[in-house]
PDB file of C-alpha atoms in Angstrom:
ATOM      1  CA  MET A   1     -59.035 118.368 105.840  1.00 91.00           C
ATOM      2  CA  HIS A   2     -62.048 118.688 102.856  1.00 94.00           C
ATOM      3  CA  TYR A   3     -61.903 121.953 100.853  1.00 96.00           C
ATOM      4  CA  GLN A   4     -64.679 124.268 100.781  1.00 96.00           C
ATOM      5  CA  ILE A   5     -66.711 125.794  98.148  1.00 97.00           C
ATOM      6  CA  PHE A   6     -67.741 129.474  98.201  1.00 97.00           C
ATOM      7  CA  LEU A   7     -71.073 130.358  95.791  1.00 96.00           C
ATOM      8  CA  PRO A   8     -70.936 133.891  95.681  1.00 96.00           C
ATOM      9  CA  ASP A   9     -73.852 136.162  95.829  1.00 93.00           C
ATOM     10  CA  THR A  10     -76.029 133.115  96.770  1.00 91.00           C
ATOM     11  CA  ASN A  11     -78.116 132.724 100.185  1.00 86.00           C
ATOM     12  CA  ASP A  12     -78.161 129.104 101.353  1.00 80.00           C
ATOM     13  CA  GLY A  13     -81.815 128.593 100.206  1.00 85.00           C
ATOM     14  CA  GLN A  14     -80.393 129.222  96.715  1.00 88.00           C
ATOM     15  CA  ALA A  15     -77.403 127.184  97.052  1.00 90.00           C
ATOM     16  CA  VAL A  16     -78.319 123.843  96.118  1.00 92.00           C
ATOM     17  CA  ARG A  17     -79.498 124.862  92.889  1.00 93.00           C
ATOM     18  CA  ARG A  18     -76.526 126.996  92.077  1.00 94.00           C
ATOM     19  CA  LEU A  19     -74.106 123.981  92.869  1.00 95.00           C
ATOM     20  CA  GLU A  20     -75.923 122.319  89.699  1.00 94.00           C
ATOM     21  CA  ALA A  21     -75.819 125.423  87.787  1.00 95.00           C
ATOM     22  CA  VAL A  22     -72.239 125.954  88.170  1.00 96.00           C
ATOM     23  CA  GLY A  23     -71.319 122.149  86.998  1.00 95.00           C
ATOM     24  CA  LEU A  24     -71.184 121.204  90.462  1.00 96.00           C
ATOM     25  CA  ALA A  25     -74.327 118.765  90.577  1.00 94.00           C
ATOM     26  CA  ASP A  26     -72.140 116.266  91.927  1.00 94.00           C
ATOM     27  CA  HIS A  27     -71.409 118.038  94.950  1.00 96.00           C
ATOM     28  CA  ILE A  28     -75.238 118.267  96.594  1.00 94.00           C
ATOM     29  CA  GLY A  29     -74.914 115.287  98.261  1.00 92.00           C
ATOM     30  CA  GLY A  30     -74.043 115.439 102.024  1.00 90.00           C
ATOM     31  CA  ALA A  31     -73.555 119.630 101.465  1.00 92.00           C
ATOM     32  CA  ASP A  32     -73.641 121.320 104.721  1.00 92.00           C
ATOM     33  CA  LEU A  33     -74.625 125.193 104.040  1.00 93.00           C
ATOM     34  CA  HIS A  34     -74.192 128.543 105.554  1.00 92.00           C
ATOM     35  CA  TYR A  35     -74.533 132.088 104.185  1.00 94.00           C
ATOM     36  CA  ILE A  36     -71.695 134.399 105.246  1.00 94.00           C
ATOM     37  CA  ASP A  37     -71.679 138.385 104.849  1.00 95.00           C
ATOM     38  CA  ALA A  38     -68.362 138.293 103.411  1.00 95.00           C
ATOM     39  CA  GLY A  39     -66.169 135.650 101.557  1.00 95.00           C
ATOM     40  CA  PRO A  40     -63.718 135.652  98.585  1.00 95.00           C
ATOM     41  CA  GLY A  41     -63.822 139.335  97.112  1.00 93.00           C
ATOM     42  CA  ASP A  42     -65.698 140.485  99.998  1.00 94.00           C
ATOM     43  CA  ARG A  43     -68.725 139.164  98.374  1.00 95.00           C
ATOM     44  CA  PRO A  44     -71.429 137.766 100.562  1.00 95.00           C
ATOM     45  CA  GLY A  45     -72.592 134.011  99.441  1.00 95.00           C
ATOM     46  CA  THR A  46     -72.672 130.769 100.761  1.00 95.00           C
ATOM     47  CA  LEU A  47     -69.955 128.376 102.295  1.00 95.00           C
ATOM     48  CA  CYS A  48     -70.432 124.708 101.143  1.00 95.00           C
ATOM     49  CA  VAL A  49     -68.723 122.075 103.381  1.00 94.00           C
ATOM     50  CA  TRP A  50     -68.705 118.109 103.881  1.00 93.00           C
ATOM     51  CA  ARG A  51     -68.320 117.079 106.944  1.00 85.00           C
ATOM     52  CA  SER A  52     -68.076 113.703 108.830  1.00 81.00           C
ATOM     53  CA  PRO A  53     -67.346 111.798 112.351  1.00 75.00           C
ATOM     54  CA  GLU A  54     -63.951 110.578 110.779  1.00 75.00           C
ATOM     55  CA  HIS A  55     -62.809 113.996 109.052  1.00 76.00           C
ATOM     56  CA  GLN A  56     -62.677 117.225 110.061  1.00 76.00           C
ATOM     57  CA  ALA A  57     -63.746 120.233 107.890  1.00 80.00           C
ATOM     58  CA  ASP A  58     -63.272 124.034 107.982  1.00 85.00           C
ATOM     59  CA  LEU A  59     -66.536 126.015 108.386  1.00 88.00           C
ATOM     60  CA  CYS A  60     -65.278 129.591 108.149  1.00 93.00           C
ATOM     61  CA  TYR A  61     -63.525 132.108 105.392  1.00 95.00           C
ATOM     62  CA  ALA A  62     -59.988 132.788 107.218  1.00 95.00           C
ATOM     63  CA  PRO A  63     -57.831 134.103 104.257  1.00 95.00           C
ATOM     64  CA  GLN A  64     -54.923 134.245 106.512  1.00 96.00           C
ATOM     65  CA  ARG A  65     -54.634 130.535 106.769  1.00 96.00           C
ATOM     66  CA  GLN A  66     -56.375 129.415 103.529  1.00 96.00           C
ATOM     67  CA  THR A  67     -55.970 129.518  99.827  1.00 97.00           C
ATOM     68  CA  TRP A  68     -59.003 130.338  97.435  1.00 97.00           C
ATOM     69  CA  LEU A  69     -58.909 129.609  94.026  1.00 97.00           C
ATOM     70  CA  ALA A  70     -61.499 131.128  91.551  1.00 97.00           C
ATOM     71  CA  ALA A  71     -63.461 128.413  89.267  1.00 97.00           C
ATOM     72  CA  VAL A  72     -61.717 128.183  85.745  1.00 97.00           C
ATOM     73  CA  PRO A  73     -64.139 128.552  82.894  1.00 96.00           C
ATOM     74  CA  ALA A  74     -65.512 125.224  81.305  1.00 92.00           C
ATOM     75  CA  GLY A  75     -67.601 125.386  78.474  1.00 90.00           C
ATOM     76  CA  GLN A  76     -70.265 127.904  78.544  1.00 93.00           C
ATOM     77  CA  LEU A  77     -69.453 128.225  82.225  1.00 95.00           C
ATOM     78  CA  GLU A  78     -67.869 131.232  83.221  1.00 96.00           C
ATOM     79  CA  ALA A  79     -64.503 131.660  85.299  1.00 96.00           C
ATOM     80  CA  GLY A  80     -65.289 132.713  89.147  1.00 96.00           C
ATOM     81  CA  ARG A  81     -68.750 131.224  89.338  1.00 96.00           C
ATOM     82  CA  TYR A  82     -67.639 129.544  92.724  1.00 97.00           C
ATOM     83  CA  PHE A  83     -64.345 129.501  94.636  1.00 98.00           C
ATOM     84  CA  VAL A  84     -62.468 126.465  96.506  1.00 98.00           C
ATOM     85  CA  GLY A  85     -61.116 126.992  99.851  1.00 97.00           C
ATOM     86  CA  PHE A  86     -58.264 124.750 100.960  1.00 96.00           C
ATOM     87  CA  ASN A  87     -56.879 124.869 104.532  1.00 95.00           C
ATOM     88  CA  ASP A  88     -52.895 125.383 104.241  1.00 95.00           C
ATOM     89  CA  ALA A  89     -51.817 123.146 107.031  1.00 93.00           C
ATOM     90  CA  ASP A  90     -54.125 120.405 106.092  1.00 92.00           C
ATOM     91  CA  PRO A  91     -54.620 119.596 102.503  1.00 92.00           C
ATOM     92  CA  PRO A  92     -57.438 117.185 101.200  1.00 92.00           C
ATOM     93  CA  ARG A  93     -56.566 113.699 101.491  1.00 91.00           C
ATOM     94  CA  PRO A  94     -58.160 110.725  99.367  1.00 93.00           C
ATOM     95  CA  SER A  95     -60.235 109.370 101.982  1.00 91.00           C
ATOM     96  CA  GLU A  96     -61.952 112.803 103.006  1.00 92.00           C
ATOM     97  CA  LEU A  97     -63.319 113.221  99.574  1.00 94.00           C
ATOM     98  CA  MET A  98     -64.158 109.488  98.656  1.00 94.00           C
ATOM     99  CA  ARG A  99     -67.853 109.205  97.922  1.00 92.00           C
ATOM    100  CA  PRO A 100     -69.848 106.923 100.513  1.00 89.00           C
ATOM    101  CA  TYR A 101     -70.373 104.019  97.933  1.00 90.00           C
ATOM    102  CA  PRO A 102     -67.132 103.923  95.239  1.00 93.00           C
ATOM    103  CA  TYR A 103     -67.065 101.912  92.282  1.00 91.00           C
ATOM    104  CA  ARG A 104     -64.737  99.204  92.232  1.00 91.00           C
ATOM    105  CA  GLY A 105     -61.472  99.390  90.262  1.00 90.00           C
ATOM    106  CA  HIS A 106     -58.035 100.214  90.358  1.00 90.00           C
ATOM    107  CA  PHE A 107     -55.985 102.310  92.872  1.00 92.00           C
ATOM    108  CA  CYS A 108     -53.590 104.558  90.911  1.00 92.00           C
ATOM    109  CA  GLN A 109     -50.671 106.610  92.394  1.00 92.00           C
ATOM    110  CA  LEU A 110     -51.278 110.479  91.904  1.00 93.00           C
ATOM    111  CA  GLY A 111     -49.499 113.350  92.871  1.00 88.00           C
ATOM    112  CA  ARG A 112     -45.728 113.693  93.592  1.00 71.00           C
ATOM    113  CA  GLU A 113     -43.552 110.409  93.567  1.00 62.00           C
ATOM    114  CA  ASN A 114     -43.340 109.033  97.050  1.00 56.00           C
ATOM    115  CA  GLN A 115     -46.010 111.226  98.453  1.00 61.00           C
ATOM    116  CA  ALA A 116     -47.870 109.356 101.136  1.00 57.00           C
ATOM    117  CA  GLY A 117     -51.647 108.796 100.886  1.00 58.00           C
ATOM    118  CA  SER A 118     -52.209 109.556  97.511  1.00 85.00           C
ATOM    119  CA  GLN A 119     -53.778 106.450  96.045  1.00 91.00           C
ATOM    120  CA  TRP A 120     -56.908 107.116  94.208  1.00 95.00           C
ATOM    121  CA  LEU A 121     -59.350 104.695  93.008  1.00 95.00           C
ATOM    122  CA  ILE A 122     -60.275 104.537  89.677  1.00 93.00           C
ATOM    123  CA  PRO A 123     -63.621 102.713  88.690  1.00 91.00           C
ATOM    124  CA  ALA A 124     -62.893  99.985  85.761  1.00 87.00           C
ATOM    125  CA  ALA A 125     -65.889 100.469  83.398  1.00 84.00           C
ATOM    126  CA  SER A 126     -66.376  96.460  83.488  1.00 82.00           C
ATOM    127  CA  GLU A 127     -67.417  97.203  87.285  1.00 80.00           C
ATOM    128  CA  LEU A 128     -70.004  99.947  86.673  1.00 83.00           C
ATOM    129  CA  PRO A 129     -73.733  98.773  87.520  1.00 81.00           C
ATOM    130  CA  ARG A 130     -75.690  97.648  84.584  1.00 85.00           C
ATOM    131  CA  GLU A 131     -79.592  97.327  84.277  1.00 84.00           C
ATOM    132  CA  MET A 132     -81.296  94.180  83.211  1.00 88.00           C
ATOM    133  CA  ILE A 133     -83.525  94.927  80.117  1.00 85.00           C
ATOM    134  CA  LEU A 134     -85.640  92.507  78.085  1.00 86.00           C
ATOM    135  CA  ALA A 135     -84.545  91.891  74.742  1.00 83.00           C
ATOM    136  CA  ASP A 136     -86.943  91.176  71.997  1.00 85.00           C
ATOM    137  CA  ASP A 137     -86.297  87.606  72.302  1.00 86.00           C
ATOM    138  CA  GLY A 138     -87.354  87.523  75.715  1.00 85.00           C
ATOM    139  CA  SER A 139     -83.748  86.810  77.137  1.00 86.00           C
ATOM    140  CA  TRP A 140     -81.911  89.388  79.459  1.00 84.00           C
ATOM    141  CA  LYS A 141     -79.498  91.761  78.232  1.00 83.00           C
ATOM    142  CA  TYR A 142     -77.480  94.214  80.441  1.00 82.00           C
ATOM    143  CA  GLU A 143     -77.432  97.787  79.691  1.00 81.00           C
ATOM    144  CA  ILE A 144     -75.043 100.464  81.559  1.00 80.00           C
ATOM    145  CA  GLN A 145     -76.985 103.055  83.770  1.00 76.00           C
ATOM    146  CA  ARG A 146     -77.449 105.991  81.766  1.00 78.00           C
ATOM    147  CA  ARG A 147     -75.934 108.315  84.223  1.00 78.00           C
ATOM    148  CA  HIS A 148     -72.773 106.086  83.467  1.00 79.00           C
ATOM    149  CA  TYR A 149     -73.422 105.964  79.548  1.00 82.00           C
ATOM    150  CA  ARG A 150     -71.095 108.896  78.513  1.00 85.00           C
ATOM    151  CA  TYR A 151     -68.412 107.342  80.797  1.00 85.00           C
ATOM    152  CA  SER A 152     -68.534 104.160  78.971  1.00 83.00           C
ATOM    153  CA  LEU A 153     -68.583 105.400  75.282  1.00 84.00           C
ATOM    154  CA  ASP A 154     -65.359 107.296  76.553  1.00 84.00           C
ATOM    155  CA  VAL A 155     -63.686 104.086  77.835  1.00 85.00           C
ATOM    156  CA  GLU A 156     -64.536 102.648  74.334  1.00 84.00           C
ATOM    157  CA  HIS A 157     -63.244 105.636  72.545  1.00 83.00           C
ATOM    158  CA  TRP A 158     -60.129 105.028  74.418  1.00 84.00           C
ATOM    159  CA  LYS A 159     -59.540 101.473  73.764  1.00 83.00           C
ATOM    160  CA  THR A 160     -59.892 102.091  70.279  1.00 83.00           C
ATOM    161  CA  LYS A 161     -57.684 105.000  70.225  1.00 79.00           C
ATOM    162  CA  LEU A 162     -55.107 103.334  72.135  1.00 75.00           C
ATOM    163  CA  GLY A 163     -55.276  99.932  70.508  1.00 72.00           C
ATOM    164  CA  GLY A 164     -54.239 101.517  67.348  1.00 67.00           C
ATOM    165  CA  ALA A 165     -57.540 101.546  65.502  1.00 64.00           C
ATOM    166  CA  ASP A 166     -57.371 105.207  65.369  1.00 65.00           C
ATOM    167  CA  ASP A 167     -53.902 106.948  64.578  1.00 68.00           C
ATOM    168  CA  SER A 168     -55.089 110.139  65.520  1.00 70.00           C
ATOM    169  CA  ILE A 169     -52.702 112.006  67.853  1.00 76.00           C
ATOM    170  CA  ILE A 170     -53.581 111.354  71.492  1.00 79.00           C
ATOM    171  CA  SER A 171     -53.815 115.025  73.308  1.00 85.00           C
ATOM    172  CA  MET A 172     -52.524 115.104  76.966  1.00 89.00           C
ATOM    173  CA  ASP A 173     -55.516 117.685  77.647  1.00 92.00           C
ATOM    174  CA  GLU A 174     -57.858 115.112  76.610  1.00 90.00           C
ATOM    175  CA  VAL A 175     -56.223 112.411  78.672  1.00 91.00           C
ATOM    176  CA  ALA A 176     -56.539 114.700  81.705  1.00 94.00           C
ATOM    177  CA  ASP A 177     -59.935 115.607  81.054  1.00 93.00           C
ATOM    178  CA  PHE A 178     -60.795 111.889  81.076  1.00 92.00           C
ATOM    179  CA  ALA A 179     -58.695 111.346  84.198  1.00 94.00           C
ATOM    180  CA  LEU A 180     -60.702 113.873  86.032  1.00 95.00           C
ATOM    181  CA  ALA A 181     -63.972 112.506  84.892  1.00 93.00           C
ATOM    182  CA  ALA A 182     -62.844 109.036  86.145  1.00 94.00           C
ATOM    183  CA  LEU A 183     -62.023 110.593  89.252  1.00 96.00           C
ATOM    184  CA  ARG A 184     -65.363 112.240  89.678  1.00 95.00           C
ATOM    185  CA  LEU A 185     -66.961 109.182  90.146  1.00 94.00           C
ATOM    186  CA  ASN A 186     -65.409 108.098  93.104  1.00 95.00           C
ATOM    187  CA  TYR A 187     -64.573 111.231  94.937  1.00 96.00           C
ATOM    188  CA  ARG A 188     -66.078 114.535  95.172  1.00 96.00           C
ATOM    189  CA  ILE A 189     -63.197 116.352  93.541  1.00 97.00           C
ATOM    190  CA  THR A 190     -62.942 119.648  90.901  1.00 97.00           C
ATOM    191  CA  LYS A 191     -60.238 120.793  88.228  1.00 96.00           C
ATOM    192  CA  GLU A 192     -59.175 123.558  90.480  1.00 97.00           C
ATOM    193  CA  VAL A 193     -58.791 120.761  93.409  1.00 97.00           C
ATOM    194  CA  VAL A 194     -56.833 118.391  91.028  1.00 96.00           C
ATOM    195  CA  SER A 195     -54.352 121.435  90.109  1.00 96.00           C
ATOM    196  CA  HIS A 196     -53.984 122.824  93.589  1.00 95.00           C
ATOM    197  CA  LEU A 197     -52.839 119.195  94.770  1.00 94.00           C
ATOM    198  CA  ARG A 198     -50.667 118.717  91.858  1.00 94.00           C
ATOM    199  CA  LEU A 199     -52.122 115.022  91.302  1.00 95.00           C
ATOM    200  CA  PHE A 200     -51.653 114.766  87.377  1.00 94.00           C
ATOM    201  CA  THR A 201     -47.708 114.648  86.058  1.00 92.00           C
ATOM    202  CA  THR A 202     -47.001 113.636  82.151  1.00 89.00           C
ATOM    203  CA  LYS A 203     -45.921 110.392  83.773  1.00 90.00           C
ATOM    204  CA  ASN A 204     -49.190 109.535  85.587  1.00 91.00           C
ATOM    205  CA  VAL A 205     -51.899 111.097  83.826  1.00 91.00           C
ATOM    206  CA  GLY A 206     -52.500 108.054  81.782  1.00 89.00           C
ATOM    207  CA  SER A 207     -52.982 105.831  84.857  1.00 90.00           C
ATOM    208  CA  PRO A 208     -56.402 106.760  85.339  1.00 91.00           C
ATOM    209  CA  LEU A 209     -57.326 105.920  81.867  1.00 90.00           C
ATOM    210  CA  LEU A 210     -55.454 102.257  82.006  1.00 88.00           C
ATOM    211  CA  ALA A 211     -57.430 101.693  84.996  1.00 89.00           C
ATOM    212  CA  ALA A 212     -60.687 102.807  83.643  1.00 89.00           C
ATOM    213  CA  CYS A 213     -60.186 100.341  80.493  1.00 86.00           C
ATOM    214  CA  ASP A 214     -59.310  97.441  82.917  1.00 75.00           C
ATOM    215  CA  CYS A 215     -56.385  96.800  80.753  1.00 63.00           C
ATOM    216  CA  TYR A 216     -53.108  98.115  82.126  1.00 52.00           C
ATOM    217  CA  VAL A 217     -50.678  95.712  79.858  1.00 41.00           C
ATOM    218  CA  GLN A 218     -51.939  96.695  76.558  1.00 47.00           C
ATOM    219  CA  MET A 219     -52.771 100.300  77.264  1.00 45.00           C
ATOM    220  CA  GLY A 220     -49.464 100.785  79.087  1.00 46.00           C
ATOM    221  CA  ARG A 221     -47.882  99.522  75.751  1.00 44.00           C
ATOM    222  CA  ALA A 222     -49.638 101.757  73.302  1.00 46.00           C
ATOM    223  CA  LEU A 223     -49.054 104.809  75.567  1.00 44.00           C
ATOM    224  CA  GLU A 224     -45.407 104.179  75.908  1.00 43.00           C
ATOM    225  CA  GLY A 225     -45.405 103.266  72.179  1.00 42.00           C
TER     226      GLY A 225
END
């Protein structure tokens, strides 16, 4: 079942702008917004849910059967700026969180080993859409779309780093942050959701990175060595 987002001290008319302000601009599409008098912390605010004919979703604050997590800080964004609510009996599945038009790539097994229904599609940088721009000589060149430019740069960074040209120490936190960024291209997901579902382990967190680089063999050897 899809999780809910609670925006404290916000009415439904402010919720779209607040989603962007708290770092969830990629959650605006398809959001169903409902004001409630009391949510987590007994504060009024807006519940954001995402429903479809194929998947059910809670549309209520029911702490007796739900788990609510406060947002962790992220850069200049403060902790507790939103809350994420999970149905205890029916945790989110990849199919429920996938965006309507995902990018092609490779499936990775995330979560506990042998856990059913935990295949996640990671976009390969080579599969992201490019725009055809005229070069000075009149020929066409292909440039990554601006919204994916940072992701493309990060992939090139990792190719250099894991290919041996950069011998700096690889931080597991840095790998996990990139894995989350890769997931967010194809899924409506947050760091709190990843943690609650226990998607990342020390054994699998490098898989999204390898998938994004579209180079499993070479990258796998670099991570192992």
